[in-house]
CSV table of C-alpha atoms and ligand atoms in Angstrom, one decimal:
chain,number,residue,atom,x,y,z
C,802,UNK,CA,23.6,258.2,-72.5
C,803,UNK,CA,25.7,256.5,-75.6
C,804,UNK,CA,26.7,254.0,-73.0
C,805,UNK,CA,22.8,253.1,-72.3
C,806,UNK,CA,22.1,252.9,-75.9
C,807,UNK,CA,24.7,250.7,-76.4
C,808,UNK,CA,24.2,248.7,-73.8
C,809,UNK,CA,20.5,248.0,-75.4
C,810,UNK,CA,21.4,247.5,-78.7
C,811,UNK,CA,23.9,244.9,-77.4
C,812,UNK,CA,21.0,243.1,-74.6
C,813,UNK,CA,18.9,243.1,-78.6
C,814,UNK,CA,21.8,241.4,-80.2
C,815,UNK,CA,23.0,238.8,-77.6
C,816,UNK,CA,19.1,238.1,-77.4
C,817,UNK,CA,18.4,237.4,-81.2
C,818,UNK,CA,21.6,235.5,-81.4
C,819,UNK,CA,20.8,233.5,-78.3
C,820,UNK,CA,17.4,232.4,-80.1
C,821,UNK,CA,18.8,231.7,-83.8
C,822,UNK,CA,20.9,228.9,-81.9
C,823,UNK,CA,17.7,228.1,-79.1
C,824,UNK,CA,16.8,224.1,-80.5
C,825,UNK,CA,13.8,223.9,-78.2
C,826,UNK,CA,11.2,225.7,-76.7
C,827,UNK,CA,12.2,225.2,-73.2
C,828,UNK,CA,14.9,226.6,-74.8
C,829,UNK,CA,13.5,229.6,-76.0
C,830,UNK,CA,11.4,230.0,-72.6
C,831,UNK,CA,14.6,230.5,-70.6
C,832,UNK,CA,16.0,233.4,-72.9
C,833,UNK,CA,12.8,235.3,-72.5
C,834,UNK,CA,13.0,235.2,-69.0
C,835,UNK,CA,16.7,236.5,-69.3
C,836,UNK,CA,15.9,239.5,-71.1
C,837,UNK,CA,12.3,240.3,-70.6
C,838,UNK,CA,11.7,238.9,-67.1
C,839,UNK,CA,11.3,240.6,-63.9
C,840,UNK,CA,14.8,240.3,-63.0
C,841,UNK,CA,15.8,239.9,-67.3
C,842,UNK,CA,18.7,242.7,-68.2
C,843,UNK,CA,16.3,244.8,-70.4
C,844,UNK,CA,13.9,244.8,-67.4
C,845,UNK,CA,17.3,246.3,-65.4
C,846,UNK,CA,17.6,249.0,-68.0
C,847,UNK,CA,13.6,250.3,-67.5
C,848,UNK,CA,14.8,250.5,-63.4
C,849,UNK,CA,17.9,252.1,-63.8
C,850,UNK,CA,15.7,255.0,-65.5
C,851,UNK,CA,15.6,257.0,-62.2
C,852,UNK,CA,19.1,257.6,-62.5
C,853,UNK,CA,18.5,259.0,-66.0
C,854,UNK,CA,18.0,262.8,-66.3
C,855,UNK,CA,13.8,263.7,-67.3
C,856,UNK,CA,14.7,264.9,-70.5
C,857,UNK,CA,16.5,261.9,-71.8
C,858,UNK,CA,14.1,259.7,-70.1
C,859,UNK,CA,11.8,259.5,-73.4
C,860,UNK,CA,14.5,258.5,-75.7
C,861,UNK,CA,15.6,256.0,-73.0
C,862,UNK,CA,12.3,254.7,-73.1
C,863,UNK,CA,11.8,254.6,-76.5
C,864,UNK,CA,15.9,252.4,-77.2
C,865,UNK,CA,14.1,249.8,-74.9
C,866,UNK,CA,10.9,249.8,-76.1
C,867,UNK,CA,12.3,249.3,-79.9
C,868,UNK,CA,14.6,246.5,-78.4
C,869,UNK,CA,12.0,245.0,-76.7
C,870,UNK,CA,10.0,244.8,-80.1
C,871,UNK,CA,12.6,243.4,-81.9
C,872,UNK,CA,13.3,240.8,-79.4
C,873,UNK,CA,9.2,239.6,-79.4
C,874,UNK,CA,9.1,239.8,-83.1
C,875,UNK,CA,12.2,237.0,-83.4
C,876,UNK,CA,10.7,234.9,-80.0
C,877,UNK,CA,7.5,234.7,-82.3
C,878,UNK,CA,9.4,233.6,-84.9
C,879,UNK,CA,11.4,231.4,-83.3
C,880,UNK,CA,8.7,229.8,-82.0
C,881,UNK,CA,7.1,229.0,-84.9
C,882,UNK,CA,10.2,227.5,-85.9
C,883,UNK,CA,10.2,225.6,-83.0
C,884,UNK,CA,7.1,224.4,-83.3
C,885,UNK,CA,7.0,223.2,-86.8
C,886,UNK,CA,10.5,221.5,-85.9
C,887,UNK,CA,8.8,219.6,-82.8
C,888,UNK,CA,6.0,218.7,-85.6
C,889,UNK,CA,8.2,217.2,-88.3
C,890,UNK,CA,9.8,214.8,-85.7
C,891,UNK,CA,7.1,213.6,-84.1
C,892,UNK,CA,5.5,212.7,-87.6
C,893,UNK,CA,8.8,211.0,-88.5
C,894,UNK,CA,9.0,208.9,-85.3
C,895,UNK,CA,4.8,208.3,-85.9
C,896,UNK,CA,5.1,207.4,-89.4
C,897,UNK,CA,3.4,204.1,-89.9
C,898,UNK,CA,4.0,202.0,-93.7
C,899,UNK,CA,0.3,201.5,-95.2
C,900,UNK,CA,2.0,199.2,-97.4
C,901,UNK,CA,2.8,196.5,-94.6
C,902,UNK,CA,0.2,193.7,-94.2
C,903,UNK,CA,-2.5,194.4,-91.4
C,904,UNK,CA,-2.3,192.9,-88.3
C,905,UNK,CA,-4.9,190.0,-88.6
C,906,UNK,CA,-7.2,190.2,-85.8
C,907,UNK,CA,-8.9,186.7,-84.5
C,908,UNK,CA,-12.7,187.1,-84.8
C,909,UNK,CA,-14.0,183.8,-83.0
C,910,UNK,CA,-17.4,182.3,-83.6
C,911,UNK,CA,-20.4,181.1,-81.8
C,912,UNK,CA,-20.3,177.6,-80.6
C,913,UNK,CA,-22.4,174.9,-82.2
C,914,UNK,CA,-24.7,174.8,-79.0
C,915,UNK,CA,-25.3,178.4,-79.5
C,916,UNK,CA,-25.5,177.5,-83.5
C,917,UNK,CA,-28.5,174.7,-82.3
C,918,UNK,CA,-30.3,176.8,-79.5
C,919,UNK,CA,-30.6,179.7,-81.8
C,920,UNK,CA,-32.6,177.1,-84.0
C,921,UNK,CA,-34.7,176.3,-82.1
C,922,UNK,CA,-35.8,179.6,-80.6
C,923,UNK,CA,-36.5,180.1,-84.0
C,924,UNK,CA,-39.1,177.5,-84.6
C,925,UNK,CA,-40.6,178.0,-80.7
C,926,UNK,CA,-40.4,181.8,-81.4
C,927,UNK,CA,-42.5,181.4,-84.8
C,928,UNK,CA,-44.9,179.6,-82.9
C,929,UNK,CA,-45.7,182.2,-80.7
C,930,UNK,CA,-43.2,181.1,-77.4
C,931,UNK,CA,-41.8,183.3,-75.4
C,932,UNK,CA,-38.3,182.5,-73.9
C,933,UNK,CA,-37.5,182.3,-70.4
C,934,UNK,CA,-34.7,182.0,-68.2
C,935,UNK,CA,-34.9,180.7,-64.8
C,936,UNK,CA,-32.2,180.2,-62.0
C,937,UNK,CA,-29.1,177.6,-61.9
C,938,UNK,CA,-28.9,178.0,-58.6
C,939,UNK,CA,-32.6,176.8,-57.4
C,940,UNK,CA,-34.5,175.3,-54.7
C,941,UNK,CA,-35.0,171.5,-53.7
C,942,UNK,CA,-38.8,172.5,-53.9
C,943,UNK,CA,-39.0,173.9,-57.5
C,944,UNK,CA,-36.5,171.0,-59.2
C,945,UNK,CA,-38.2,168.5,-57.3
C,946,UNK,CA,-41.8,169.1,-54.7
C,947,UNK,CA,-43.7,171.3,-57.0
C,948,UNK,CA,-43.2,168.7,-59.9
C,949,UNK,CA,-44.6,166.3,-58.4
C,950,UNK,CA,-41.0,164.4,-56.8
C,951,UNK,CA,-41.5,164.1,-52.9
C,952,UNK,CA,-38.6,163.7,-51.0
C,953,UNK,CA,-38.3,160.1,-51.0
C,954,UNK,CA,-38.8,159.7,-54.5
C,955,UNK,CA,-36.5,157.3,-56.0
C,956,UNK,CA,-36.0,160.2,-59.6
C,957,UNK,CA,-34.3,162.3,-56.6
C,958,UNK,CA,-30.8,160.2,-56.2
C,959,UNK,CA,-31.2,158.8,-60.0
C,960,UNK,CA,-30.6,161.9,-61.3
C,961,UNK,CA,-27.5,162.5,-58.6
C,962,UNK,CA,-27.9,166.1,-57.6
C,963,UNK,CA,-25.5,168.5,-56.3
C,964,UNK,CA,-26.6,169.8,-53.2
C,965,UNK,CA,-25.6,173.1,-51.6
C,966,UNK,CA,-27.5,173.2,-48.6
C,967,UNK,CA,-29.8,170.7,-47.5
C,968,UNK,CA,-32.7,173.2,-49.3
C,969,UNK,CA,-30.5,174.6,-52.2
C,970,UNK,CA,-28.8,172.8,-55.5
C,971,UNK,CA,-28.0,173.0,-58.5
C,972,UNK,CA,-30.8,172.5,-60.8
C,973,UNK,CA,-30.7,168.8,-62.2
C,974,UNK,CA,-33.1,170.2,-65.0
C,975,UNK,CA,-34.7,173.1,-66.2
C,976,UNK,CA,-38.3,172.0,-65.6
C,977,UNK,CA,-38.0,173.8,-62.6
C,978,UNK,CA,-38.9,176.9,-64.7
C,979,UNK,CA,-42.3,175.2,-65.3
C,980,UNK,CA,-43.4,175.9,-62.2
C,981,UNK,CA,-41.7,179.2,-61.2
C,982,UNK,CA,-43.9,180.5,-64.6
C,983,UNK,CA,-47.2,178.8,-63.5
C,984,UNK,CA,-47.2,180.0,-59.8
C,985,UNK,CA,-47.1,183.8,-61.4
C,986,UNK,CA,-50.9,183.4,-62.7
C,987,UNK,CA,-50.4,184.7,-66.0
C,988,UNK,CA,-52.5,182.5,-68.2
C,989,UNK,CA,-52.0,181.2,-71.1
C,990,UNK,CA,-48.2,180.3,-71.1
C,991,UNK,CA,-46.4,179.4,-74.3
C,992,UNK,CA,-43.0,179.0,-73.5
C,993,UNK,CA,-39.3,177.3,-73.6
C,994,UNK,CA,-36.9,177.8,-71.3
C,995,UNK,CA,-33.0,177.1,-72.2
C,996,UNK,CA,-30.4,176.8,-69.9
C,997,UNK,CA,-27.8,175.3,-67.9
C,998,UNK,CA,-28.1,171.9,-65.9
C,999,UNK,CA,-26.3,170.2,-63.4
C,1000,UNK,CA,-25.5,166.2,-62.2
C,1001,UNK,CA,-23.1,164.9,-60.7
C,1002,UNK,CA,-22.1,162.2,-63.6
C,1003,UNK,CA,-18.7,160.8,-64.7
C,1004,UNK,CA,-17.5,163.0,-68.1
C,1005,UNK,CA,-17.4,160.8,-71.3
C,1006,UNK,CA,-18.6,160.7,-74.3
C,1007,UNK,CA,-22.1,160.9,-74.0
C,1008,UNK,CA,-22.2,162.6,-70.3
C,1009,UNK,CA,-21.1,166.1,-68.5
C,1010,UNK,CA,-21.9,167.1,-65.3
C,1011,UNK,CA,-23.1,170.3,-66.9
C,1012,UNK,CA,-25.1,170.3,-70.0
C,1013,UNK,CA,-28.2,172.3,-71.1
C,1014,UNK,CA,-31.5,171.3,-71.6
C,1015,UNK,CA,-34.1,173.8,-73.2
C,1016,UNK,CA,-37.6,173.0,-71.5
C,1017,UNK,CA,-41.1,174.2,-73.4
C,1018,UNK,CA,-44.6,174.7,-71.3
C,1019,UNK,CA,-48.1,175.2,-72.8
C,1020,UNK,CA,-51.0,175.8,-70.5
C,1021,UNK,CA,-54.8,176.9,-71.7
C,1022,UNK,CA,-58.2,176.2,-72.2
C,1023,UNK,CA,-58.5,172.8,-73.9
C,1024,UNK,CA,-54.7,171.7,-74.5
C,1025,UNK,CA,-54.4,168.4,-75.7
C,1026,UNK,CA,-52.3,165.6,-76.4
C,1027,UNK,CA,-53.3,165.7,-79.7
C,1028,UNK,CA,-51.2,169.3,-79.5
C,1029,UNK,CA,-48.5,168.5,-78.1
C,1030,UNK,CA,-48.6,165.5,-81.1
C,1031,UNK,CA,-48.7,168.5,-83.5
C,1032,UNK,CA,-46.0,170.8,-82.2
C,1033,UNK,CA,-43.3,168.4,-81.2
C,1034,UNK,CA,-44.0,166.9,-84.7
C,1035,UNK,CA,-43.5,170.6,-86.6
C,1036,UNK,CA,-40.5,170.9,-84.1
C,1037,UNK,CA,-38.9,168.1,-85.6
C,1038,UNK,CA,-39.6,168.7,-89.4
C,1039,UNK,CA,-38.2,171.9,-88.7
C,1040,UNK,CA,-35.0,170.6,-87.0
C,1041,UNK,CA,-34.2,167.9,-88.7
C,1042,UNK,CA,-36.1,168.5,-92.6
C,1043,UNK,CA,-39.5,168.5,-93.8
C,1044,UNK,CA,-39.2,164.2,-94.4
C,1045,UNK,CA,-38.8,163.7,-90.4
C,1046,UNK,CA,-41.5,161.3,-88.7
C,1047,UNK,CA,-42.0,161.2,-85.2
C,1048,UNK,CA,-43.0,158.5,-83.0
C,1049,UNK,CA,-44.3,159.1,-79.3
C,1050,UNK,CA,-43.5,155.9,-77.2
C,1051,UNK,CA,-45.1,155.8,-73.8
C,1052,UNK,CA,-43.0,157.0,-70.6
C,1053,UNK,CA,-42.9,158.1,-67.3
C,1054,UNK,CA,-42.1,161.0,-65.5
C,1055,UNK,CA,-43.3,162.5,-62.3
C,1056,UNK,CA,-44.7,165.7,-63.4
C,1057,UNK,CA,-46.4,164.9,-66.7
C,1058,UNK,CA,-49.6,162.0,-67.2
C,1059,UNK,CA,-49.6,160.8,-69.8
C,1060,UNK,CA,-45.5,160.9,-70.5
C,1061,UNK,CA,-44.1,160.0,-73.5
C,1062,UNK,CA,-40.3,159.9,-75.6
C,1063,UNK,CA,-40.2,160.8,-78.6
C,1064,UNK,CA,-38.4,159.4,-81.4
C,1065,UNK,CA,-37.6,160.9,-84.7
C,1066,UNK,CA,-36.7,159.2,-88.1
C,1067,UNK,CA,-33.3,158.6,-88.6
C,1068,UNK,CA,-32.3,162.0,-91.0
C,1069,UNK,CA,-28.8,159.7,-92.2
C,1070,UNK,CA,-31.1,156.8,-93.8
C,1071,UNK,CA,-34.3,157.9,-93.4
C,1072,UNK,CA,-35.3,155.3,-91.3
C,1073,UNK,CA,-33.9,152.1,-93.2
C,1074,UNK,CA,-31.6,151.9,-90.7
C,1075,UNK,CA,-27.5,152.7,-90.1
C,1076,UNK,CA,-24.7,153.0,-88.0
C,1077,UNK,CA,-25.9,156.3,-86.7
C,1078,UNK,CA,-29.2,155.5,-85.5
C,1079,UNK,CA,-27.4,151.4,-84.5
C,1080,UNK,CA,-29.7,149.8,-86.9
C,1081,UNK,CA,-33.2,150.8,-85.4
C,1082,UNK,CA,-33.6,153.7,-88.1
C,1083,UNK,CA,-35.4,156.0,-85.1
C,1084,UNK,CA,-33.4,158.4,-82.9
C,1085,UNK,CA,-34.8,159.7,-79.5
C,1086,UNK,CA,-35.1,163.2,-79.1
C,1087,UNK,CA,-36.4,164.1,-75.9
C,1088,UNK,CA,-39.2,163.6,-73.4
C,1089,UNK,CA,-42.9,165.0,-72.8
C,1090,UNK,CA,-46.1,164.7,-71.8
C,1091,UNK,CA,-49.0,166.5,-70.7
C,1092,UNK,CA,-49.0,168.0,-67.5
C,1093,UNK,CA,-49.8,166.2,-64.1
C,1094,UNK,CA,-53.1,168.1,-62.7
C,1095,UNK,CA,-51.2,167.5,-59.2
C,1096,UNK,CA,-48.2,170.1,-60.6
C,1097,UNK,CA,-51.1,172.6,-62.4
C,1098,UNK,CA,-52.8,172.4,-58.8
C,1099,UNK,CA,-49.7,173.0,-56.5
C,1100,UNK,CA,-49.0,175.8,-58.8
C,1101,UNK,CA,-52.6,177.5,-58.5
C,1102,UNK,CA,-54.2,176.6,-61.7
C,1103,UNK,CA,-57.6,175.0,-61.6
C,1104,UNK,CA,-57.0,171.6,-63.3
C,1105,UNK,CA,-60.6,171.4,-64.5
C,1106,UNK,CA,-60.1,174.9,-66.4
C,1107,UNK,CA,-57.1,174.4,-67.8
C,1108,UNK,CA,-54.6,172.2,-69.1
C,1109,UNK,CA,-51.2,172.0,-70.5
C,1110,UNK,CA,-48.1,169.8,-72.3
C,1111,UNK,CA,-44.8,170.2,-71.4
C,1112,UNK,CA,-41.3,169.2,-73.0
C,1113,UNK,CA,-37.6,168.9,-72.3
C,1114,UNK,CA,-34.5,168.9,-74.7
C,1115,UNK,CA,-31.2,168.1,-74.1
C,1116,UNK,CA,-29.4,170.7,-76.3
C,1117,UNK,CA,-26.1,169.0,-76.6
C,1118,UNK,CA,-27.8,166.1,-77.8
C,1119,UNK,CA,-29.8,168.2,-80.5
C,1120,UNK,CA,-25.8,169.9,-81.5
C,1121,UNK,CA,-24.2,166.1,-81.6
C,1122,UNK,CA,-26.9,165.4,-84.1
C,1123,UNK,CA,-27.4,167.8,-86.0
C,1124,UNK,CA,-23.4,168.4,-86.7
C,1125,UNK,CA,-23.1,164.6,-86.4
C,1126,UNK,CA,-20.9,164.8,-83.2
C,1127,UNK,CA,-19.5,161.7,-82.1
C,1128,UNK,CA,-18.4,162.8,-78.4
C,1129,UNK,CA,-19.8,165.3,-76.0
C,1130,UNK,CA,-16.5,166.3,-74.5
C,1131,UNK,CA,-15.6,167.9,-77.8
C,1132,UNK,CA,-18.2,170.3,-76.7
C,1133,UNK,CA,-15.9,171.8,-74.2
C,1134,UNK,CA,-12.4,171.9,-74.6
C,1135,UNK,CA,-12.5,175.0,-76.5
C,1136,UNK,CA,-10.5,173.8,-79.3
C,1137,UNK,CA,-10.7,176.0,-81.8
C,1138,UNK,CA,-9.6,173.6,-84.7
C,1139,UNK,CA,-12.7,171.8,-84.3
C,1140,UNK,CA,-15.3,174.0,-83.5
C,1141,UNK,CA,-14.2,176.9,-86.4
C,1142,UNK,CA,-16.5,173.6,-88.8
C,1143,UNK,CA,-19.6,174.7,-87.6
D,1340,DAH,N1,-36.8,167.1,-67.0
D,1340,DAH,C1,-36.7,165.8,-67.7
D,1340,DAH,C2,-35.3,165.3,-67.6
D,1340,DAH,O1,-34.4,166.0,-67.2
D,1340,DAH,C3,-37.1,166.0,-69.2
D,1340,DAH,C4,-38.5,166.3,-69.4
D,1340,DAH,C5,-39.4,165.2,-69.6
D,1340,DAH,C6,-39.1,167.5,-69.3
D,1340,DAH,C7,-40.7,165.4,-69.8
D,1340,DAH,C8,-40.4,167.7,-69.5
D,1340,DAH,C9,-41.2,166.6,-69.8
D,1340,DAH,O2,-41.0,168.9,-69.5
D,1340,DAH,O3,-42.5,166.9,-70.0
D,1340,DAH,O4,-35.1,164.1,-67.8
């Protein structure tokens, strides 16, 4: 019997000193399971009760019970001295110096096409257009049949397309859209269409095989010339300041009678005349017209209803001038030195 209660009190002791010098919790997990676990050596004391005489059972039971009290009260404590341990080092390897200078993070910004394009959805937009996208990807039939370009149409190999099947290219313009939004029916269309175009020309410094062209299409009752005069004119006074003229010089092209390129006065001299407009003090902007009752036909619009003006921008060539650009190909190389000006 003295031997038993010993033989606890020294199990209690070997524990609590075990767990004073524990330095981790897996530490601390392996003492309790070498006292208190199924096979731990206070466990072996409860099963070696049946050799124990019933009347000093209870005090028997009462030794290990006490021991195993004392023993949970210091693994509670020793936990919690573990834990707060664990804590403080993890905080001392996480510590970060708010003094230090932040990292500085490189915020790009948007390209001077985007910078132009965004301008001119602006003015469109406060005209009442909607924009529209139409495919890059596109069919022989939109870029070229429906406006008016047959097959053997001499505009067909000027404008050196890239074919992907004998049906299939990549659009040479954006006109295209034109007719993809006429042949839905809704009537009346006030719209521009930006986007990507494709031909296969030499790069330099005024030509890329890919460049963008934002295309604008009116159709209603009674459109006239004398609108498309009105809006392309407001266009320009927007673009370029209130003091811009505009000057419509006849042209051709295939989908629009009458055609016409317009010019706008020179915004570096106001016309006088100067190196950046080479003496003529006009600068061409883009080309228009009203459109051919041929392409309003094929497209299922009654001709004699309605009628229409379309238009076509090169964008790059609205960004050159406006930022007063010299050469395309700075455009795309993504050099960050030179367009961080804009
Ligand atoms: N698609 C023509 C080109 O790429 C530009 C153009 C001219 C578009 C007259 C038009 C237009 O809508 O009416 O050269």
């Amino acid at each position: 019997m003295i031997d038993i209660e010993k033989k606890v009190k020294e199990i209690e002791e070997k524990a609590i000193a075990e767990m004073s010098g524990a330095e981790g919790l897996d530490r601390l997990n392996e003492i309790r399971v070498a006292f208190l676990g199924k096979k731990g050596s206070l466990t072996a004391v409860l099963k070696s009760m049946k050799d124990v005489s019933p009347e000093d059972r209870p005090k028997v039971g009462k030794w290990v019970n006490d021991a195993r009290f004392a023993i949970e009260e210091k693994m509670e404590a020793t936990k919690q001295r573990l834990d707060a341990l664990k804590l403080e080092k993890e905080l001392a390897e996480e510590e970060i110096d708010v003094t230090l200078p932040g990292k500085m993070k490189f915020i790009g910004h948007r390209h001077p096409n985007t910078i132009a394009l965004e301008e001119v959805e602006r003015i469109f937009i406060g005209m009442g257009y909607e924009v529209i996208e139409g495919p890059e990807i596109e069919y022989d039939d939109y870029n070229f049949t429906k406006l008016n370009i047959p097959a053997n149409h001499p505009a067909k190999d000027e404008q050196d397309t890239f074919y992907i099947t004998k049906d299939i290219l990549l659009r040479t313009q954006t006109s295209p859209v034109q007719a993809r939004v006429m042949e839905k029916g809704k009537l009346p269309i006030r719209m521009i269409s930006p986007g990507r175009v494709f031909r296969s020309d030499e790069v330099d410094a005024t030509h890329s095989p890919s460049f963008h062209q934002i295309e604008g299409l009116v159709v209603d009752r009674n459109v006239t010339f004398a609108d498309l005069k009105g809006t392309l004119d407001v266009f320009a006074k927007e673009l370029f300041g209130p003091e811009t003229k505009t000057k419509f010089r006849p042209h051709h092209f295939p989908f629009t009678e009458p055609s016409a390129e317009v010019d706008v006065s020179c915004f570096k001299c106001g016309g006088k005349g100067c190196r950046f407009c080479k003496g003529s003090g006009w600068i061409e902007i883009l080309g228009c017209g009203m459109v051919h009752p041929h392409v309003l036909e094929m497209c299922g619009i009654d001709p004699e209803v309605y009628s229409g003006f379309a238009f076509g921008v090169g964008l790059e060539r609205i960004a050159l001038l406006k930022y007063e650009i010299d050469d395309m190909r700075l455009l795309y190389e993504n050099d960050d030195r030179f367009l961080g000006q804009f």
